[in-house]
Coordinates of C-alpha atoms in Angstrom, one line a residue:
M1 CA 15.3 -9.3 177.5
K2 CA 15.3 -5.9 179.1
T3 CA 18.6 -4.7 180.5
T4 CA 18.3 -2.7 183.7
K5 CA 20.3 0.5 184.0
P6 CA 22.5 -0.8 187.0
A7 CA 23.3 -3.9 184.7
L8 CA 24.2 -1.7 181.9
L9 CA 26.5 0.5 183.8
A10 CA 28.3 -2.5 185.4
A11 CA 28.8 -3.9 181.8
C12 CA 30.2 -0.6 180.7
A13 CA 32.5 -0.4 183.7
L14 CA 33.8 -4.2 183.0
L15 CA 34.4 -3.2 179.2
L16 CA 36.4 -0.1 180.3
A17 CA 38.5 -1.9 182.8
S18 CA 39.1 -4.8 180.3
T19 CA 40.2 -2.1 177.8
S20 CA 42.5 -0.4 180.3
L21 CA 44.2 -3.5 181.2
R22 CA 44.9 -4.4 177.6
A23 CA 46.2 -0.9 176.8
D24 CA 50.1 -0.5 176.9
P25 CA 51.1 3.2 176.8
V26 CA 54.8 2.2 176.1
A27 CA 53.9 -0.2 173.2
D28 CA 51.5 2.5 171.9
F29 CA 54.2 5.0 172.0
Y30 CA 57.0 2.9 170.3
K31 CA 54.8 1.3 167.7
G32 CA 55.9 2.5 164.4
K33 CA 58.7 4.7 165.7
T34 CA 62.5 4.5 165.0
V35 CA 65.0 4.5 167.8
T36 CA 68.4 5.9 166.8
F37 CA 71.3 4.4 168.4
Y38 CA 74.3 6.8 168.3
I39 CA 77.8 5.1 168.4
G40 CA 80.5 7.4 169.5
Y41 CA 83.3 5.7 167.4
T42 CA 84.1 4.8 163.9
P43 CA 82.9 1.5 162.3
G44 CA 84.6 -1.7 163.0
G45 CA 85.9 -1.3 166.6
G46 CA 84.6 -2.8 169.9
Y47 CA 82.1 -0.2 170.8
D48 CA 80.6 -0.4 167.4
T49 CA 80.6 -4.2 167.1
Y50 CA 78.8 -4.6 170.4
A51 CA 76.4 -1.7 169.7
R52 CA 75.3 -3.1 166.4
L53 CA 74.9 -6.6 167.7
V54 CA 72.5 -5.2 170.5
A55 CA 70.7 -3.1 168.0
R56 CA 70.0 -5.9 165.7
H57 CA 68.0 -7.9 168.5
M58 CA 66.8 -5.5 171.2
N59 CA 63.9 -4.1 169.3
R60 CA 62.1 -7.4 169.4
H61 CA 61.9 -7.1 173.2
I62 CA 60.7 -3.3 173.3
P63 CA 56.9 -3.1 173.6
G64 CA 55.8 -1.8 170.2
K65 CA 58.8 -3.3 168.4
P66 CA 60.2 0.0 167.0
A67 CA 63.1 -0.2 164.5
I68 CA 66.6 0.6 165.8
I69 CA 68.9 2.2 163.5
A70 CA 72.6 2.4 164.4
K71 CA 74.5 5.7 163.5
N72 CA 78.2 6.3 164.0
T73 CA 78.8 9.6 165.4
P74 CA 82.6 9.6 166.1
G75 CA 84.8 12.2 167.5
A76 CA 86.5 13.6 170.8
G77 CA 86.8 10.1 172.4
G78 CA 83.0 9.5 172.1
R79 CA 82.0 12.9 173.6
I80 CA 80.3 14.2 170.4
A81 CA 77.7 11.5 170.5
A82 CA 77.2 11.7 174.2
A83 CA 76.8 15.5 174.2
Y84 CA 74.3 15.1 171.2
V85 CA 72.2 12.7 173.1
Y86 CA 72.4 14.7 176.3
N87 CA 71.8 18.2 174.7
I88 CA 69.9 17.8 171.5
A89 CA 68.3 14.3 171.0
P90 CA 64.7 13.8 171.9
K91 CA 64.2 13.1 175.6
D92 CA 61.5 10.5 175.0
G93 CA 63.4 7.2 174.9
T94 CA 63.9 7.2 171.1
A95 CA 67.7 7.8 171.4
L96 CA 70.2 5.4 172.6
C97 CA 74.1 6.0 172.8
T98 CA 77.3 4.3 173.5
S99 CA 80.3 6.1 174.4
D100 CA 83.5 6.0 176.3
Q101 CA 83.4 4.1 179.6
S102 CA 85.7 6.6 181.2
L103 CA 83.4 9.7 180.9
A104 CA 82.2 9.6 184.5
L105 CA 85.6 9.5 185.6
Q106 CA 86.5 12.5 183.4
Q107 CA 83.7 14.4 184.8
T108 CA 85.0 13.7 188.4
F109 CA 88.1 15.3 187.2
G110 CA 86.2 18.4 186.0
D111 CA 87.0 17.9 182.3
K112 CA 85.5 20.9 180.6
S113 CA 85.2 19.1 177.2
I114 CA 82.3 17.1 178.8
R115 CA 79.2 19.2 178.2
F116 CA 76.8 16.9 180.1
D117 CA 76.3 15.2 183.4
T118 CA 77.1 11.5 183.1
N119 CA 75.1 11.0 186.4
K120 CA 72.0 12.2 184.6
F121 CA 72.2 9.7 181.6
I122 CA 69.9 6.8 182.2
Y123 CA 71.8 3.6 181.9
I124 CA 70.2 0.8 180.0
G125 CA 72.9 -1.8 180.4
N126 CA 76.4 -3.1 179.4
P127 CA 76.7 -6.4 177.2
N128 CA 80.3 -7.2 178.4
A129 CA 82.2 -6.1 181.4
G130 CA 85.5 -7.6 180.1
N131 CA 88.8 -6.1 181.0
N132 CA 90.7 -3.5 179.1
V133 CA 94.3 -4.2 178.0
V134 CA 97.5 -2.4 177.0
T135 CA 98.8 -3.8 173.8
V136 CA 102.2 -3.5 171.9
W137 CA 103.0 -4.8 168.5
H138 CA 105.1 -7.8 168.2
T139 CA 108.1 -6.2 166.4
T140 CA 108.8 -3.9 169.4
G141 CA 110.1 -6.8 171.5
I142 CA 108.2 -5.6 174.4
K143 CA 106.5 -8.6 176.3
S144 CA 106.0 -7.2 179.8
V145 CA 105.7 -3.8 181.7
D146 CA 109.3 -4.3 182.9
D147 CA 110.3 -4.3 179.2
A148 CA 108.4 -1.0 178.7
K149 CA 110.5 0.6 181.2
K150 CA 113.6 0.1 179.1
K151 CA 112.9 1.9 176.0
T152 CA 110.4 4.5 174.5
I153 CA 107.6 3.1 172.5
V154 CA 104.8 5.1 170.8
M155 CA 101.2 4.2 171.9
G156 CA 98.2 5.4 169.7
A157 CA 95.2 7.0 171.3
T158 CA 92.0 8.4 170.2
G159 CA 91.9 11.3 172.7
N160 CA 91.7 12.3 176.4
N161 CA 90.3 8.9 177.4
T162 CA 91.5 5.5 178.6
S163 CA 93.7 5.1 175.6
A164 CA 95.8 7.9 176.7
H165 CA 95.3 7.6 180.4
Y166 CA 96.5 4.0 181.0
P167 CA 100.0 4.7 179.5
L168 CA 100.3 8.0 181.3
V169 CA 99.5 6.4 184.6
M170 CA 101.9 3.7 184.0
N171 CA 104.7 6.2 183.2
A172 CA 104.1 8.1 186.4
L173 CA 103.6 5.4 188.9
L174 CA 105.5 2.3 187.2
G175 CA 108.2 4.0 185.3
T176 CA 107.1 3.0 181.7
K177 CA 108.4 5.1 178.9
F178 CA 105.3 5.2 176.7
R179 CA 105.0 8.2 174.2
V180 CA 101.3 8.9 173.7
L181 CA 100.2 9.9 170.3
A182 CA 96.5 11.0 170.4
G183 CA 94.2 12.1 167.5
Y184 CA 93.2 8.9 165.8
R185 CA 89.5 8.9 164.9
G186 CA 89.0 5.3 166.3
G187 CA 90.4 2.0 167.5
S188 CA 90.3 0.6 164.1
H189 CA 92.6 3.5 162.8
I190 CA 95.1 2.9 165.6
N191 CA 95.1 -0.8 164.5
L192 CA 96.0 0.2 161.1
A193 CA 98.6 2.5 162.3
M194 CA 100.3 -0.4 164.1
E195 CA 100.3 -2.5 161.0
K196 CA 101.8 0.4 159.0
G197 CA 104.5 1.0 161.8
E198 CA 103.0 4.5 162.5
V199 CA 102.6 3.6 166.3
D200 CA 104.2 0.7 168.4
G201 CA 101.0 -0.1 170.3
R202 CA 97.5 0.9 171.5
G203 CA 96.9 2.4 174.9
S204 CA 93.6 0.8 175.6
N205 CA 91.3 -1.9 174.0
N206 CA 88.9 -4.3 175.4
W207 CA 90.2 -7.9 175.5
V208 CA 87.0 -9.3 174.1
S209 CA 87.3 -6.8 171.2
W210 CA 90.7 -8.1 170.4
K211 CA 89.2 -11.6 170.3
S212 CA 86.3 -10.7 168.0
T213 CA 87.8 -8.2 165.8
K214 CA 91.4 -9.4 165.2
P215 CA 91.6 -13.1 166.4
S216 CA 94.4 -13.7 163.8
W217 CA 96.5 -11.2 165.4
L218 CA 96.3 -13.3 168.6
T219 CA 96.9 -16.7 167.0
D220 CA 99.6 -15.3 164.8
K221 CA 101.2 -13.4 167.9
K222 CA 100.9 -10.2 166.4
I223 CA 100.4 -8.4 169.5
N224 CA 101.6 -8.8 173.1
I225 CA 99.2 -7.9 176.0
I226 CA 101.4 -6.7 178.8
A227 CA 98.7 -5.3 181.4
Q228 CA 94.9 -5.6 181.9
I229 CA 92.7 -3.1 183.7
G230 CA 89.6 -4.5 185.7
T231 CA 88.7 -5.7 189.1
R232 CA 89.9 -9.3 188.4
R233 CA 92.1 -11.1 185.8
E234 CA 90.4 -12.5 182.6
K235 CA 90.2 -16.4 182.7
D236 CA 92.2 -16.6 179.5
L237 CA 94.9 -14.0 180.7
P238 CA 95.9 -15.5 183.9
D239 CA 99.5 -14.4 183.6
V240 CA 98.9 -10.8 182.5
P241 CA 98.9 -8.6 185.7
L242 CA 96.0 -6.2 186.6
L243 CA 97.2 -2.6 186.7
A244 CA 96.3 -2.2 190.4
E245 CA 98.4 -5.4 191.2
L246 CA 101.5 -3.6 189.8
A247 CA 101.2 -0.7 192.3
T248 CA 104.2 -0.6 194.8
N249 CA 102.4 1.3 197.6
P250 CA 98.8 1.7 198.9
E251 CA 98.3 5.1 197.6
D252 CA 99.3 4.2 194.1
R253 CA 97.0 1.3 194.2
K254 CA 94.1 3.6 195.3
I255 CA 94.7 5.6 192.1
M256 CA 94.9 2.6 190.0
E257 CA 91.8 1.3 191.4
L258 CA 89.8 4.5 190.6
L259 CA 91.1 4.4 187.1
S260 CA 90.1 0.6 186.8
A261 CA 86.5 1.3 188.3
P262 CA 85.0 2.3 184.9
V263 CA 85.8 -1.0 183.2
A264 CA 82.6 -2.6 184.8
I265 CA 80.7 0.2 182.7
G266 CA 82.3 -1.6 179.7
R267 CA 80.4 -0.8 176.4
P268 CA 77.7 1.3 178.1
I269 CA 74.3 1.7 176.6
F270 CA 72.4 4.8 177.9
T271 CA 69.5 7.1 176.9
T272 CA 68.9 10.8 177.5
P273 CA 67.8 12.4 180.8
N274 CA 64.1 12.7 181.7
V275 CA 62.8 9.7 179.7
P276 CA 59.4 8.7 181.3
A277 CA 60.0 6.0 184.0
D278 CA 57.7 3.4 182.2
R279 CA 59.8 3.7 179.1
V280 CA 63.0 3.3 181.1
A281 CA 61.8 0.3 182.7
A282 CA 60.7 -1.1 179.3
L283 CA 64.2 -0.4 177.8
R284 CA 66.0 -1.9 180.7
A285 CA 63.9 -5.0 180.5
A286 CA 64.3 -5.2 176.8
F287 CA 68.1 -5.1 177.3
D288 CA 68.0 -7.8 180.0
M289 CA 65.9 -10.1 177.8
T290 CA 68.2 -9.4 174.8
M291 CA 71.0 -10.7 176.8
K292 CA 69.3 -14.1 177.3
D293 CA 67.9 -14.1 173.6
A294 CA 68.9 -17.3 171.8
A295 CA 69.4 -15.6 168.4
F296 CA 71.4 -12.9 170.1
L297 CA 73.7 -15.4 171.9
D298 CA 73.9 -17.5 168.9
E299 CA 75.2 -14.4 166.8
A300 CA 77.5 -13.4 169.6
K301 CA 79.0 -16.8 169.7
R302 CA 79.6 -16.8 165.9
A303 CA 81.3 -13.4 166.2
N304 CA 83.4 -14.5 169.0
L305 CA 81.8 -11.8 171.3
E306 CA 81.7 -12.6 174.9
I307 CA 78.5 -11.6 176.8
D308 CA 78.9 -10.8 180.5
P309 CA 76.2 -8.3 181.0
V310 CA 75.7 -5.6 183.7
S311 CA 72.2 -4.2 184.3
G312 CA 71.3 -0.7 183.8
I313 CA 70.4 -0.3 187.5
E314 CA 73.8 -1.6 188.4
M315 CA 75.6 0.7 186.1
Q316 CA 73.6 3.7 187.4
K317 CA 75.1 2.9 190.9
I318 CA 78.7 2.4 189.5
V319 CA 78.7 5.8 187.7
A320 CA 77.3 7.5 190.8
G321 CA 80.1 6.0 192.8
I322 CA 82.9 7.1 190.4
V323 CA 81.4 10.7 190.3
A324 CA 81.5 10.6 194.2
A325 CA 85.3 9.4 194.6
P326 CA 87.4 11.0 197.3
K327 CA 89.0 14.0 196.2
E328 CA 92.4 13.2 197.4
V329 CA 92.5 10.2 195.2
S330 CA 90.8 11.9 192.2
S331 CA 93.0 14.9 192.4
K332 CA 96.3 12.8 192.2
L333 CA 94.9 10.7 189.3
L334 CA 93.8 13.9 187.5
K335 CA 97.2 15.5 187.8
I336 CA 98.7 12.4 186.0
I337 CA 96.4 12.4 183.2
Q338 CA 96.6 16.0 182.6
T339 CA 100.2 15.4 181.3
E340 CA 100.3 17.0 177.9
V341 CA 100.5 14.5 175.1
E342 CA 101.3 14.8 171.5
R343 CA 98.6 15.3 168.8
K344 CA 98.8 13.4 165.4
P345 CA 98.6 16.0 162.6
A346 CA 96.1 14.6 159.9
D347 CA 98.9 13.9 157.4
S348 CA 101.8 12.7 159.5
K349 CA 103.2 9.4 160.5
G350 CA 103.3 8.6 164.2
K351 CA 107.0 7.5 164.7
K352 CA 109.9 9.7 164.0

């Protein structure tokens, strides 16, 4: 049968259209590639635990199914990893990162150690928006904020982040007597220091992280939670006050609310600026699907990790809001957290 020229052209057009519909540039890009997930902390802590959990499952939902390799890049309260991803890592969607949730707030303060713009990171999602908590070791006898106003106790911190900020704000606005000792490489190092008696407590940790990484400490009552930081109390901490609830006047409450705002950022997962929009959409969709993945949820349950996700789009809005905070509020908060704290020499004990 003789094929006419118009019919042949129509068939070719149909074939090209079909091929175009089947093509997936995102899948083509990611196929055979490796995504490096930079974790701004040492192994074993909450950021590391959540990041590795997501990394083990998220690749199945990214078109092309690239491998995801987690890489711990600790230092400077998560800033080293964030700076690397912002300034050096490929801007093509093959780099993910998790770092301190307070970085946007630090940028608002003009922190010169932040060599990046948190507003330009592209946020992929947060697996858990659980509250942070202020924790003291059981031998201190400190069971409440009022108790912490009566004697000096040493609080371990990793650097200029929430682990130092919460105790400093409580000292300034509530009258507690925390002595902040910064310089620990990660949360797991502070935990060890509490066990050894080098410090009396930990300035900040996520409540879910305590339940997943140190459940025996909770059942054995090795630690006391005296305050929680967030926008609402955790269901299983109904009697522990929110930091903002402890304010004695409206001005102090606004300061504490700004300090509490980054909690919704939680364990942030973000990528570099300038990633092509279709890959951003694919990564965000992959994160959202991972949060509903049966295997992911089963592993999280077995590890006692709570999943209360925040989408990348919502996180982007939260970060933008923090960066645009009223100057009068951010300035007062900044003055407090600029209080000089001690640094732990590498070979020293914390308590004297």
